[in-house]
Short mmCIF file of C-alpha atoms in Angstrom, two decimals:
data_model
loop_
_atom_site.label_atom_id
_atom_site.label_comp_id
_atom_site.label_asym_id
_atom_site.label_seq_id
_atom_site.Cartn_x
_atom_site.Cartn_y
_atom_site.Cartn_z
CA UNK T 16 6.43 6.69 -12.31
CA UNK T 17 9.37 7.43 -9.78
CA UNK T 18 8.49 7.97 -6.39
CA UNK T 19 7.90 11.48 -5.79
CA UNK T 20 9.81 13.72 -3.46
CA UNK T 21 9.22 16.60 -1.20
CA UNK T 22 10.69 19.10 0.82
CA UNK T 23 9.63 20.61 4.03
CA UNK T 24 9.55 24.06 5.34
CA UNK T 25 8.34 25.06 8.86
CA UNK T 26 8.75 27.11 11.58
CA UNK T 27 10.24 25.74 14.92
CA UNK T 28 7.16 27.32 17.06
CA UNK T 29 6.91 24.70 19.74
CA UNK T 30 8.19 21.25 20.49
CA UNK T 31 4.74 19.74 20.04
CA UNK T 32 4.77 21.69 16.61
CA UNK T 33 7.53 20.28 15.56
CA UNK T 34 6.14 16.59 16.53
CA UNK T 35 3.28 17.44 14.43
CA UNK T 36 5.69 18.32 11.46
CA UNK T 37 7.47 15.22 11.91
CA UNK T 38 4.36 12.75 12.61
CA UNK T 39 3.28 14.44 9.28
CA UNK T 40 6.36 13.39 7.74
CA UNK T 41 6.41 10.01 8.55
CA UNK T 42 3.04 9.83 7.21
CA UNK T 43 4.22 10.66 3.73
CA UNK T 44 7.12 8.71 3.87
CA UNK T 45 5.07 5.84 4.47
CA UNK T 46 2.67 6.55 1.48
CA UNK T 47 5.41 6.15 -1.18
CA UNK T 48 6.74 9.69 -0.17
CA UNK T 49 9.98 10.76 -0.49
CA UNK T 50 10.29 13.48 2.37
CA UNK T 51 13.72 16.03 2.76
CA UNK T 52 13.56 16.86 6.41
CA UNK T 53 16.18 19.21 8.24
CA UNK T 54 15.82 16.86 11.69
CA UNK T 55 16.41 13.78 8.89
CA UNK T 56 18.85 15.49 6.50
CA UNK T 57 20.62 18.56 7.77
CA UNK T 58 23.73 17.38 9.45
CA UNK T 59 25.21 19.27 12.68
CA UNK T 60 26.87 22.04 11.96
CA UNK T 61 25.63 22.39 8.73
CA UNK T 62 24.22 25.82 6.69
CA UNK T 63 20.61 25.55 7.51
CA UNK T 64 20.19 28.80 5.20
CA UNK T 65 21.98 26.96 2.07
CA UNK T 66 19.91 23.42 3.12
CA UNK T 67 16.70 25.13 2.67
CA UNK T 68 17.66 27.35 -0.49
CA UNK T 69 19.43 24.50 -2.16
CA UNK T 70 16.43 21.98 -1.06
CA UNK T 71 13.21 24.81 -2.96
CA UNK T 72 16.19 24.89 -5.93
CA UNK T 73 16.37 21.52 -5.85
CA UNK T 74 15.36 20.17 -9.34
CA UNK T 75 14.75 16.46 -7.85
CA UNK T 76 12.24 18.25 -5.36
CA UNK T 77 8.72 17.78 -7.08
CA UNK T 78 6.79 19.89 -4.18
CA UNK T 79 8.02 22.21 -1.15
CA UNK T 80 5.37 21.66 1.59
CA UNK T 81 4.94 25.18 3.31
CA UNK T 82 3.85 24.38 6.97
CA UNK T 83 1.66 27.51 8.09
CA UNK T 84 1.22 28.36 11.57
CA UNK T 85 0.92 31.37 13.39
CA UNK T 86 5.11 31.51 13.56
CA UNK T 87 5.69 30.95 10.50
CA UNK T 88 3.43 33.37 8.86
CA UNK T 89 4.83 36.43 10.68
CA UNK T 90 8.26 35.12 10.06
CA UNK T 91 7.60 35.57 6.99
CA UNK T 92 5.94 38.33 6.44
CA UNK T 93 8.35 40.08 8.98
CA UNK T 94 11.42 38.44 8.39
CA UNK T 95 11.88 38.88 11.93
CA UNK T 96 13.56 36.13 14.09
CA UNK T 97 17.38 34.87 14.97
CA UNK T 98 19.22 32.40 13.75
CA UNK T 99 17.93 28.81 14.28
CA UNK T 100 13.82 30.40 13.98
CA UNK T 101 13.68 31.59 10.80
CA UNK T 102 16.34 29.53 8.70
CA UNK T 103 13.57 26.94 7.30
CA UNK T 104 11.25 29.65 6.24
CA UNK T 105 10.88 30.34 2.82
CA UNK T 106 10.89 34.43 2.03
CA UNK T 107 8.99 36.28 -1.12
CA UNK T 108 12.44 36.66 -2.88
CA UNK T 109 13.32 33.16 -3.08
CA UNK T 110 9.19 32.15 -3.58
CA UNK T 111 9.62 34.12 -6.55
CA UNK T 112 12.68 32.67 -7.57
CA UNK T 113 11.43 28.98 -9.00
CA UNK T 114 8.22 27.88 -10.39
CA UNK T 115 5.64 28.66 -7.53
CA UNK T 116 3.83 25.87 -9.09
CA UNK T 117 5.72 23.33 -7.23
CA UNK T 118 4.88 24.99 -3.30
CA UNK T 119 1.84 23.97 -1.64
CA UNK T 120 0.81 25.57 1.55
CA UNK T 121 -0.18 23.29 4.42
CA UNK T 122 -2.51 24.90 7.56
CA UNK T 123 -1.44 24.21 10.67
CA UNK T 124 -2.93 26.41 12.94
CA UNK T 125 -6.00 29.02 12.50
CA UNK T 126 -6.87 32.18 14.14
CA UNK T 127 -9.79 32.97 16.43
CA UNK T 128 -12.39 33.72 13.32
CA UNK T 129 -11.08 30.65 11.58
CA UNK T 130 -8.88 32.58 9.38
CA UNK T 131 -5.76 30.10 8.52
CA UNK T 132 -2.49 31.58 9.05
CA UNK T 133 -0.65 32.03 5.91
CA UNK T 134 2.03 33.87 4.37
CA UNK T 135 1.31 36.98 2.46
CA UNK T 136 3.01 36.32 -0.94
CA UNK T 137 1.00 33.11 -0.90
CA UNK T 138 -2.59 34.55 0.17
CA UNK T 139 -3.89 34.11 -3.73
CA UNK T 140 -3.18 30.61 -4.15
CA UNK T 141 -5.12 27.55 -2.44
CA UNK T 142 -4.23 25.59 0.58
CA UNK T 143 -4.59 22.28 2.34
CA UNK T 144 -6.20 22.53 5.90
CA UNK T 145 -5.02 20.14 8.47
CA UNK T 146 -5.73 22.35 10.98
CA UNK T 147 -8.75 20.47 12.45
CA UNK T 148 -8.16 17.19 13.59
CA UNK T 149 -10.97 15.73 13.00
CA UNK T 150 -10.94 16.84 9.29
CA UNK T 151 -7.03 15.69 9.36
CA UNK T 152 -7.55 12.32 6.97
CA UNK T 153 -9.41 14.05 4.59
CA UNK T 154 -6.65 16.60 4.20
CA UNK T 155 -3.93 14.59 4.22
CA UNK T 156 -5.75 12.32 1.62
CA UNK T 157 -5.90 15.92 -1.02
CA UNK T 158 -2.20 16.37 -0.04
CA UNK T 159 -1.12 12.82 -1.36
CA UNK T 160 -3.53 13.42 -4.61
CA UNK T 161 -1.83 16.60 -4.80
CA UNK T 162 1.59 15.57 -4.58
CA UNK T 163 1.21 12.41 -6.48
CA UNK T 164 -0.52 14.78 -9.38
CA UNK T 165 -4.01 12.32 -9.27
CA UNK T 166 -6.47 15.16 -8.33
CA UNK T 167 -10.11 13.20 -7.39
CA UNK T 168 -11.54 15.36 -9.46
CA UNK T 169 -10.36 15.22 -13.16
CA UNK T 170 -11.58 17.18 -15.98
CA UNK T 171 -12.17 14.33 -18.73
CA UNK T 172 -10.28 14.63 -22.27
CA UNK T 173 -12.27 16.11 -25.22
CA UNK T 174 -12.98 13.26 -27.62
CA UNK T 175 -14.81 10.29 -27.96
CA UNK T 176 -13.45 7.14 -25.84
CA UNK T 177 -14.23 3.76 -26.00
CA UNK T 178 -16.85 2.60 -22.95
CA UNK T 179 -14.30 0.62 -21.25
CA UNK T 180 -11.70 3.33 -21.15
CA UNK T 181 -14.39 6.03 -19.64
CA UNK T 182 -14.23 4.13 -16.16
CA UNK T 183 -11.14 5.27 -15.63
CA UNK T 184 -13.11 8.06 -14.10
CA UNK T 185 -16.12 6.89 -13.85
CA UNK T 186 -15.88 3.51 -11.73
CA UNK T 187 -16.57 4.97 -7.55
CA UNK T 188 -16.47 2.56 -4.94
CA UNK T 189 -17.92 5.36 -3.19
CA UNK T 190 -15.79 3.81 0.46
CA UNK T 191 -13.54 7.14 0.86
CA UNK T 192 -15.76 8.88 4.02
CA UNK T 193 -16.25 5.57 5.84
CA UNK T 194 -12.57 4.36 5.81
CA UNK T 195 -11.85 7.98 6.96
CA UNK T 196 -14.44 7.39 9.40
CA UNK T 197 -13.14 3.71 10.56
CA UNK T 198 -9.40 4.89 10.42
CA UNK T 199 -10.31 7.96 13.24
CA UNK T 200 -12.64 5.60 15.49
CA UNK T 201 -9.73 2.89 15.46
CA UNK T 202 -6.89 4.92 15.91
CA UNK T 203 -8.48 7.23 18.82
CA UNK T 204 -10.57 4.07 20.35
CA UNK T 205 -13.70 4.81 20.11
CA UNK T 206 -16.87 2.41 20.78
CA UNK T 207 -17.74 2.71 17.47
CA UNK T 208 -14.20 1.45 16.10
CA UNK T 209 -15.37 -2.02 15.13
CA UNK T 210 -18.65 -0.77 13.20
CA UNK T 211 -17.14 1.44 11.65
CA UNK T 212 -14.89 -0.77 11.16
CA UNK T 213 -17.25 -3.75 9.53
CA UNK T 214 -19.43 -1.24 7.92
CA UNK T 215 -16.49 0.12 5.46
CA UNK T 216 -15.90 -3.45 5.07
CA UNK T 217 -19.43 -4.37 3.57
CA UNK T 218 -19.39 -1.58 1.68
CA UNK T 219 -16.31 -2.19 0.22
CA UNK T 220 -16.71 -6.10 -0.97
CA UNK T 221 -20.86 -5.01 -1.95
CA UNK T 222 -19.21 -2.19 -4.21
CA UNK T 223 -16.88 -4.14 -5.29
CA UNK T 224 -19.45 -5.36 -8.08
CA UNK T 225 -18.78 -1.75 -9.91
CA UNK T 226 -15.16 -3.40 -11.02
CA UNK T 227 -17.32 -6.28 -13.00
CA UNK T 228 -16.46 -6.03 -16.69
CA UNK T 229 -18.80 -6.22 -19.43
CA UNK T 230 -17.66 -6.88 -22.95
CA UNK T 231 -16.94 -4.34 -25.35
CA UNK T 232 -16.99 -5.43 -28.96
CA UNK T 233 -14.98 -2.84 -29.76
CA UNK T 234 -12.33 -3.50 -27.26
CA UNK T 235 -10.08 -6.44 -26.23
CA UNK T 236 -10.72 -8.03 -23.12
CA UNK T 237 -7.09 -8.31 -22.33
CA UNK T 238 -6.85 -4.42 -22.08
CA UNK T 239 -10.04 -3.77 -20.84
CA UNK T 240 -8.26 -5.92 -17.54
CA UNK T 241 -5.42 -4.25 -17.43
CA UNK T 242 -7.18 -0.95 -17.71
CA UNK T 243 -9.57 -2.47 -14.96
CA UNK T 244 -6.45 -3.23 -12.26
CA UNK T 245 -5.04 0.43 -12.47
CA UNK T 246 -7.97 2.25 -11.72
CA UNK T 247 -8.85 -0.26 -8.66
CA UNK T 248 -5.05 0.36 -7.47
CA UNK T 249 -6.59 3.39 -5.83
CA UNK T 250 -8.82 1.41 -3.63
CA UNK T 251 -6.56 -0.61 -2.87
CA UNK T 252 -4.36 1.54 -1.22
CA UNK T 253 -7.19 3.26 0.81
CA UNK T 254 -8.37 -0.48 1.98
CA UNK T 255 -4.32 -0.79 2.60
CA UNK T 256 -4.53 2.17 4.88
CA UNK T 257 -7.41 0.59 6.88
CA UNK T 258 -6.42 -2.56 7.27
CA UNK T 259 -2.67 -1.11 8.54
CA UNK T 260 -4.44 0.74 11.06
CA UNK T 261 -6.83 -2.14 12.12
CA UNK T 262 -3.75 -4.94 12.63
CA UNK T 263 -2.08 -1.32 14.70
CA UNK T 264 -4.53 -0.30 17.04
CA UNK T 265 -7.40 -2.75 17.10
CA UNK T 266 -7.55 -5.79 19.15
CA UNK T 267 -5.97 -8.64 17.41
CA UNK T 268 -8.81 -10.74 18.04
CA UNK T 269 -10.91 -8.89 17.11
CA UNK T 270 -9.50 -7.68 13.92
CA UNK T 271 -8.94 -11.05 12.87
CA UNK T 272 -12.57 -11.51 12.97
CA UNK T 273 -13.23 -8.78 11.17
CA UNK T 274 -10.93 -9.38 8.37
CA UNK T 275 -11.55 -12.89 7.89
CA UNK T 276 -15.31 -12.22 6.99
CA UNK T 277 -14.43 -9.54 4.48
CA UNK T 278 -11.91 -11.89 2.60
CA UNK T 279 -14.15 -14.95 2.89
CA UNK T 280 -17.21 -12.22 1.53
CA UNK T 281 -15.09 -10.90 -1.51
CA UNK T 282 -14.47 -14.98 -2.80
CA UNK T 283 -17.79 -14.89 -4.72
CA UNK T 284 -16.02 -12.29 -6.98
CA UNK T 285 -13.93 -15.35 -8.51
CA UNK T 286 -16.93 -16.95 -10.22
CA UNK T 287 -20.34 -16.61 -11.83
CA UNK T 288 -22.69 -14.42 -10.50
CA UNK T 289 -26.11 -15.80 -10.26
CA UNK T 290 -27.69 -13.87 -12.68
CA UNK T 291 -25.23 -14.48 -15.42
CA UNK T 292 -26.28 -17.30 -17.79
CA UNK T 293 -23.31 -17.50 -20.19
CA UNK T 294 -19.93 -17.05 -19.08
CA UNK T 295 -16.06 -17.62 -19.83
CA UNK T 296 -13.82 -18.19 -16.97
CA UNK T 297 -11.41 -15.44 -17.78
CA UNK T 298 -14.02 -13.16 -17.50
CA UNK T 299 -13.31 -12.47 -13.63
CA UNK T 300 -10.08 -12.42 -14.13
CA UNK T 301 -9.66 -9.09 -12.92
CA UNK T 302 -11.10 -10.47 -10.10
CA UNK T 303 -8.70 -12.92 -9.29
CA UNK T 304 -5.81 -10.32 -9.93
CA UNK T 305 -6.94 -8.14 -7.13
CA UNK T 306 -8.30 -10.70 -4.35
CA UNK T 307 -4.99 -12.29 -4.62
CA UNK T 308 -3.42 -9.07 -3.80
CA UNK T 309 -5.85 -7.86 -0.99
CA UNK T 310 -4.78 -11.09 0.69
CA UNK T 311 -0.98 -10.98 0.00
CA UNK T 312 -1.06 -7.48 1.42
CA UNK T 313 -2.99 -8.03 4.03
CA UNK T 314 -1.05 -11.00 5.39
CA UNK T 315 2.01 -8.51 4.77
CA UNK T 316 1.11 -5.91 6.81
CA UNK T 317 -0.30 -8.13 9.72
CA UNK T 318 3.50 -9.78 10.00
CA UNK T 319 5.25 -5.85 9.10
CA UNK T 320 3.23 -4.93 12.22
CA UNK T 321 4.20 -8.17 14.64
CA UNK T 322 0.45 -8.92 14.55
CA UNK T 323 1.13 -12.66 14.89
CA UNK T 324 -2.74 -13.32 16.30
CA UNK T 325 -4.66 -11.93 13.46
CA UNK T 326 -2.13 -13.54 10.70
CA UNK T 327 -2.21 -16.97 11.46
CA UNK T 328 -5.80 -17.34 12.05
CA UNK T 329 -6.07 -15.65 8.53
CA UNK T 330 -3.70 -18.53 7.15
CA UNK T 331 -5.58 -21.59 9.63
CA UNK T 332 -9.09 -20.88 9.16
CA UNK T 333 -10.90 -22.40 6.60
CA UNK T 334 -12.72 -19.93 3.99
CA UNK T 335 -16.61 -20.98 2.94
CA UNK T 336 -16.29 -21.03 -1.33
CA UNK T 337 -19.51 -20.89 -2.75
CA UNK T 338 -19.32 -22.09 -6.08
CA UNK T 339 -21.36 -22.54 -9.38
CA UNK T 340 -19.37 -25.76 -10.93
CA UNK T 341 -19.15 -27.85 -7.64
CA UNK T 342 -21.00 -28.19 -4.61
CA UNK T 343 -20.28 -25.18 -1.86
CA UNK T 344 -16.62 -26.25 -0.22
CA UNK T 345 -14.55 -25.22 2.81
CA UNK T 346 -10.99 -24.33 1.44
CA UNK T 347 -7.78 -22.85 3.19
CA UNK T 348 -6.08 -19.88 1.85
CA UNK T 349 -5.16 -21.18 -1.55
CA UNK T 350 -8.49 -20.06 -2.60
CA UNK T 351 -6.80 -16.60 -2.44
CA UNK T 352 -4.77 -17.77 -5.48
CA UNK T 353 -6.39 -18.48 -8.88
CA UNK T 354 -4.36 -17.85 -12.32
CA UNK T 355 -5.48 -14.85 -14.02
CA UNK T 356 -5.19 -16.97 -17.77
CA UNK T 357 -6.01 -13.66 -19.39
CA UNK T 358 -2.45 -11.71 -18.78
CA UNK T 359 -0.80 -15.07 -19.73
CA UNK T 360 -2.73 -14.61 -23.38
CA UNK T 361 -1.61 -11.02 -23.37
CA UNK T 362 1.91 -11.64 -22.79
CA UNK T 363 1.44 -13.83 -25.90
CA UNK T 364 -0.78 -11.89 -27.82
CA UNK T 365 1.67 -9.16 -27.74
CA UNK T 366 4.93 -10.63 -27.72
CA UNK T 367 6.41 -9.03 -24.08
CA UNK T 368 8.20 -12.47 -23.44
CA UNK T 369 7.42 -12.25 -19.43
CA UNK T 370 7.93 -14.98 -16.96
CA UNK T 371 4.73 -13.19 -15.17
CA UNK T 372 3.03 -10.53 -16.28
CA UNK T 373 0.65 -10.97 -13.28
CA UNK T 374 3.83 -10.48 -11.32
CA UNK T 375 5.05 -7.48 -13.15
CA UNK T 376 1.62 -5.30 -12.67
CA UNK T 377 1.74 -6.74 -9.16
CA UNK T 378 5.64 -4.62 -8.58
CA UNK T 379 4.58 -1.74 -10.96
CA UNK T 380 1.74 -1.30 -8.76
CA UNK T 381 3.94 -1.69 -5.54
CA UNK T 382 4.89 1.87 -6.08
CA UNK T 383 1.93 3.75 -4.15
CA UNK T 384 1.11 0.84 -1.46
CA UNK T 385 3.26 2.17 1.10
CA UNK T 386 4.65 -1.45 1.70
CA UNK T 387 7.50 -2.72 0.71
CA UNK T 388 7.64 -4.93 -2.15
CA UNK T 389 10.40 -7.21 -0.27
CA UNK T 390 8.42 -7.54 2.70
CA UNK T 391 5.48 -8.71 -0.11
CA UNK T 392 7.77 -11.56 -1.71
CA UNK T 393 8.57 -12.52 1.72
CA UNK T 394 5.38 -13.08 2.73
CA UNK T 395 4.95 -14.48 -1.01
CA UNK T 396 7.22 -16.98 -0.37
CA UNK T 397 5.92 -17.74 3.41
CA UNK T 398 2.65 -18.76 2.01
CA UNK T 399 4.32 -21.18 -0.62
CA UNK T 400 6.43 -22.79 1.46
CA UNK T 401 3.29 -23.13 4.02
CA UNK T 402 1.32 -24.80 0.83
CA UNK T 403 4.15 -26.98 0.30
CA UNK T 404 4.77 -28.67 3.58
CA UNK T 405 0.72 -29.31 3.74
CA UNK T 406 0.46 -30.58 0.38
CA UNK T 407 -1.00 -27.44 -0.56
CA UNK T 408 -0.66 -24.98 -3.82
CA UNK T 409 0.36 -21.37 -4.04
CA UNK T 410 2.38 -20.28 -6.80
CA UNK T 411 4.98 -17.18 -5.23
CA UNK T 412 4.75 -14.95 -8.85
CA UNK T 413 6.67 -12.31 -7.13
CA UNK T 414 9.36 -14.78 -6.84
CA UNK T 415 10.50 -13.86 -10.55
CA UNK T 416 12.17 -11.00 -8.79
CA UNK T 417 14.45 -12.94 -6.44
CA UNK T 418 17.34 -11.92 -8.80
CA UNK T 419 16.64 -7.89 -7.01
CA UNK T 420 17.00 -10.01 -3.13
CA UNK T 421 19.74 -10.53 -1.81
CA UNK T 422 20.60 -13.07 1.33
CA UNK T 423 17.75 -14.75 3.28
CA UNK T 424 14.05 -13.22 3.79
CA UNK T 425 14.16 -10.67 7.31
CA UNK T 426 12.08 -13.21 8.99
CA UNK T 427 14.20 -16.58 8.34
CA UNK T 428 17.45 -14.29 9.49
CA UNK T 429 15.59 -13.36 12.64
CA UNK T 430 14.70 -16.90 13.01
CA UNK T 431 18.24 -17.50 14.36
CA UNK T 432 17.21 -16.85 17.50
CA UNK T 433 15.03 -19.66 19.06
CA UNK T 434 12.51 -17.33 20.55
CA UNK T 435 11.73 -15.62 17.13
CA UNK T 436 11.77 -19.35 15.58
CA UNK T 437 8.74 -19.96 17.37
CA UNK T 438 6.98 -17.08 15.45
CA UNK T 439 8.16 -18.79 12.30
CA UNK T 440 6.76 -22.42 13.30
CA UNK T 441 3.16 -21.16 13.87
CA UNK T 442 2.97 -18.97 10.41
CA UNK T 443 4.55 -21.76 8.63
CA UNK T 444 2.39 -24.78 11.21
CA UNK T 445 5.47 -26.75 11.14
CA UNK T 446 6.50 -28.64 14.38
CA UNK T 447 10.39 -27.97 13.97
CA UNK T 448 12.87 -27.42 12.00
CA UNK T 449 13.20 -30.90 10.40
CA UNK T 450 10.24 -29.87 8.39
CA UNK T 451 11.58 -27.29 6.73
CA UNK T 452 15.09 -29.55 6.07
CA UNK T 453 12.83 -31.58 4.49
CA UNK T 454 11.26 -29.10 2.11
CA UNK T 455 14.38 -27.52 0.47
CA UNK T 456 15.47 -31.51 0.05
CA UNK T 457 12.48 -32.09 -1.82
CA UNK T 458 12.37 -29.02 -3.98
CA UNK T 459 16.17 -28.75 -4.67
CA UNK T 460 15.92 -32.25 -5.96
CA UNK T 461 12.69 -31.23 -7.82
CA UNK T 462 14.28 -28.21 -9.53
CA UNK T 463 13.22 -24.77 -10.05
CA UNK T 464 11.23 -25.80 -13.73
CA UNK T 465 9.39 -27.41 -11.62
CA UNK T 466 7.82 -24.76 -9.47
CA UNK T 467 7.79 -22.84 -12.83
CA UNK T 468 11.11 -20.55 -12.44
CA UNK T 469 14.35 -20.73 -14.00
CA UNK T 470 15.95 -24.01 -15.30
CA UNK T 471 18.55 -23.35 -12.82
CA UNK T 472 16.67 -23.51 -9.78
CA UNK T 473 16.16 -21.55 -6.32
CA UNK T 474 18.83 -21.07 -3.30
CA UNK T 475 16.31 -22.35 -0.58
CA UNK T 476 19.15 -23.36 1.78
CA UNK T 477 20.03 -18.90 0.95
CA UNK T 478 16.50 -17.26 1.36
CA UNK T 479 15.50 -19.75 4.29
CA UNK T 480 18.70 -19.37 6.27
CA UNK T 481 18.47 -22.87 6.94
CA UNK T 482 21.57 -23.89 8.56
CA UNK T 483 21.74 -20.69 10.94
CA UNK T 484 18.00 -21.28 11.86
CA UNK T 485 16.86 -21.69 16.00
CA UNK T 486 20.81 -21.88 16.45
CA UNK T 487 20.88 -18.74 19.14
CA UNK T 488 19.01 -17.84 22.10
#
C-alpha cells in the first residue's frame, strides 16, 4: 500500500489558526501522511488559485482535507474576500467538479449552540470534529482511519470464513480510550500523567493474551501467524504513539521506569503459559515477532527523540525471564530477540526464496509506524554491534536491506564530533574507540556468512564511519 496523500484547504482566519492548521499537518505527516501544504509547497510568487485547483484535480491526491471554521464557511458560501483570504478555499463549482468522495470536512471552530461551521454545499455529508480539545485524539484518530481507508468499524464479508481469519475483526485489545487518555495527561502535564500512563500499560501487556493462537485444523499455522501480525500492526502503532509521547514530554526517569516494567511484563508472552500442558515452541511465534518489534521501536524512538536517559537504562538493565524449561533467569536485552522458526518454514513451504521473511513483514509493516525504517536498522544495527562487543547475540534482520542505505548510520556520522561520541560510547558501553576498531577487525575477518548475510560481507569501516569517528570537536 503506498503512502497516502492529502491536500489541505483552509482559510487564513488568524495566525493562531493557521498554527493549528499546520500543527495538524505535522501530525499527519508524521503518521505515514503525505500532506500538500501551501506554507510547504506553494512557492513565492506563485498562482495560489491554480495551486489549490490543480492540488483537488490532482489525481495523486487521495483526500482534500476541508478545514472549517467560522472564515472559511462564509468564504465560501459568500465568495466574499480579496486576494490572499479566499485563494485556498474550495467553491461549489469546483466541489462539484471531481469525485466529492475524496473531500472530508474537518471542524475547527463551532458556534455558540454548538453548531460546527461548515460550508453549505457540504452540509449533507459527515464531518470530523476537532473542535474540542479535549476530544482532539479521538478525532484525529477517525481522520487517520479515514484517510488510510481502515474504518474501526467494518461491515464483515457475507460468507463463511475460517475461525482464524474472523479475528481480523474480531481480536480488541480494547487500549484505544486509555492511550488517548495517557497521551492528553502526558502531553498537558497533568498529575495523573504517570497512571495513566502505567495503567494503559497493564492493560495493554494483560490484553495482550487476546493475540494467543489456537490451532485450527483447518488452517495452517504459518498463515494463521501472518494473519495474526497484521491485525496487531494496529496496536502497535497506537502503543507507538504513546510511547513517542512518553520519551517527549515525560520525565526521562521516570519513563524509563515505566517502560522497562511493561517490556520486562510482556516476556512471559515468549513461552508456555501455565495452563497449557502440551505445547510446540513455534506456537508463540507470533509472539516473538511482535515483542521484538515493540522493543526495536521503542529503543528507536527514545534515540529519534535525544532521550539518551531512558534508552540506555532500557539496553543496561537486566530483564527478570520467567521460564518453563529452566529455572527463572536475569537476562539483558537479547531476550527481546528470539527466532520466529515458523516464517523460516513458510519461506520454505512456499518457495519465496527470502533471506528474512521476518525482516520483510518487519519493512512492509514500516509503512504506518510513523518512524522511519532507516532510523529502525540503525538502531538494528546499534543493538548488534552492542551484543557483539559484550559477547552477546542479536541478529540485525533488517540488515538484509543495507543494499537501500547508503553511507554511514546518522548517528556514527554525528559521532565525528567528540561531544556527540560520548552519546555513542554509553548506548554502545564501550570505553573508546579502540573497541569498536576492534569489532569491524573481528567481523571483517569473520565474513558476512558468518553473521548470516551475503557471502560477500558488510562495509563496517562504511556504516560505522570509523576512521572519521571523535576526530572533531
Amino acid at each position: 500500500m503506498k503512502d497516502p496523500k492529502v491536500f489541505i484547504s483552509y482559510s487564513w482566519s488568524s495566525p493562531s489558526h493557521e498554527r493549528w492548521v499546520l500543527d495538524l499537518a505535522e501530525s499527519l505527516m508524521a503518521s505515514g501522511i503525505e500532506v500538500k501544504l501551501d506554507k510547504w509547497d506553494l512557492r513565492l510568487g506563485g498562482d495560489a488559485v491554480a495551486f489549490m485547483e490543480s492540488m483537488v484535480t490532482d489525481k495523486s491526491i487521495d483526500k482534500v482535507l476541508i478545514i472549517s471554521d467560522k472564515s472559511y464557511s462564509e468564504k465560501a458560501d459568500e465568495r466574499r474576500g480579496g486576494v490572499g483570504t479566499e485563494t485556498q478555499i474550495i467553491s461549489k463549482k469546483v466541489y462539484e467538479q471531481v469525485d466529492q468522495e475524496r473531500f472530508i470536512a474537518v471542524i475547527a471552530e463551532k458556534d455558540d449552540e454548538g453548531k460546527a461551521y461548515i460550508p453549505t454545499f457540504y452540509h449533507s455529508r459527515l464531518y470530523i470534529d476537532l473542535s474540542n480539545p479535549e476530544a482532539y485524539s479521538e478525532g484525529f484518530e477517525e481522520l487517520i482511519r479515514c484517510i488510510y481507508g481502515q474504518p474501526q468499524y467494518q461491515k464483515p464479508k457475507l460468507g463463511k470464513k475460517p475461525d482464524f481469519l474472523s479475528k481480523e475483526i474480531t481480536i480488541n485489545l480494547g487500549t484505544a480510550p486509555l492511550a488517548r487518555r495517557a497521551m492528553t495527561s502526558i502531553k498537558e502535564g497533568k498529575n495523573i500523567a504517570g497512571a495513566a500512563l502505567e495503567e494503559y500499560l497493564t492493560i495493554f501487556a494483560e490484553n495482550l493474551e487476546r493475540f494467543r493462537i489456537e490451532h485450527k485444523n483447518e488452517a495452517l499455522f504459518d498463515d494463521q501467524v501472518v494473519a495474526n501480525i497484521t491485525e496487531f500492526a494496529a496496536y502497535r502503532n497506537e502503543l507507538l504513539q504513546v510511547v513517542t509521547n512518553t520519551a517527549r514530554y515525560l520525565d526521562q526517569q521516570e519513563a524509563a521506569d515505566h517502560l522497562h516494567r511493561f517490556l520486562e511484563s510482556i516476556l512471559r508472552y515468549q513461552e508456555a503459559p501455565e495452563n497449557l500442558n502440551g505445547w510446540r515452541e513455534t506456537d508463540f511465534d507470533n509472539y516473538k515477532f511482535i515483542i521484538h518489534e515493540i522493543f526495536l521501536y521503542t529503543i528507536t524512538i527514545c534515540l529519534k527523540y535525544g532521550k539518551l536517559l531512558i534508552a540506555t537504562q532500557l539496553l543496561d538493565k537486566s530483564y527478570y525471564v520467567n521460564s518453563r524449561r529452566a529455572a527463572a533467569y536475569l537476562s539483558n536485552y537479547e531476550c527481546f530477540y528470539n527466532d520466529a522458526s515458523i516464517l523460516s518454514q513458510r519461506n520454505q513451504r512456499l518457495q519465496l526464496n527470502r533471506t528474512s521473511l521476518s525482516a520483510d513483514l518487519t519493512k512492509e509493516f514500516n509503512n504506518t509506524s510513523g518512524v522511519d525504517f532507516s532510523s529502525l536498522m540503525q538502531t538494528d544495527f546499534l543493538l548488534f554491534v552492542r551484543c557483539e562487543i559484550h559477547s552477546g547475540h542479536w541478529w540485525p534482520k533488517t540488515l538484509v536491506y543495507l543494499g537501500h542505505y547508503p553511507g554511514a548510520f546518522e548517528i556514527f556520522t554525528r559521532s565525528a564530533s567528540a561531544q556527540y561520541f560520548e552519546n555513542l560510547k554509553k548506548i554502545l558501553k564501550v570505553t573508546g574507540k579502540d573497541e569498536l576498531e576492534q569489532f569491524v577487525a573481528d567481523a571483517t575477518q569473520r565474513g558476512g556468512r558468518y553473521y548470516g548475510f551475503s557471502p560477500w560481507g558488510v562495509d563496517w569501516k562504511r556504516l560505522m564511519n570509523l576512521d572519521d569517528l571523535n576526530c572533531l570537536p
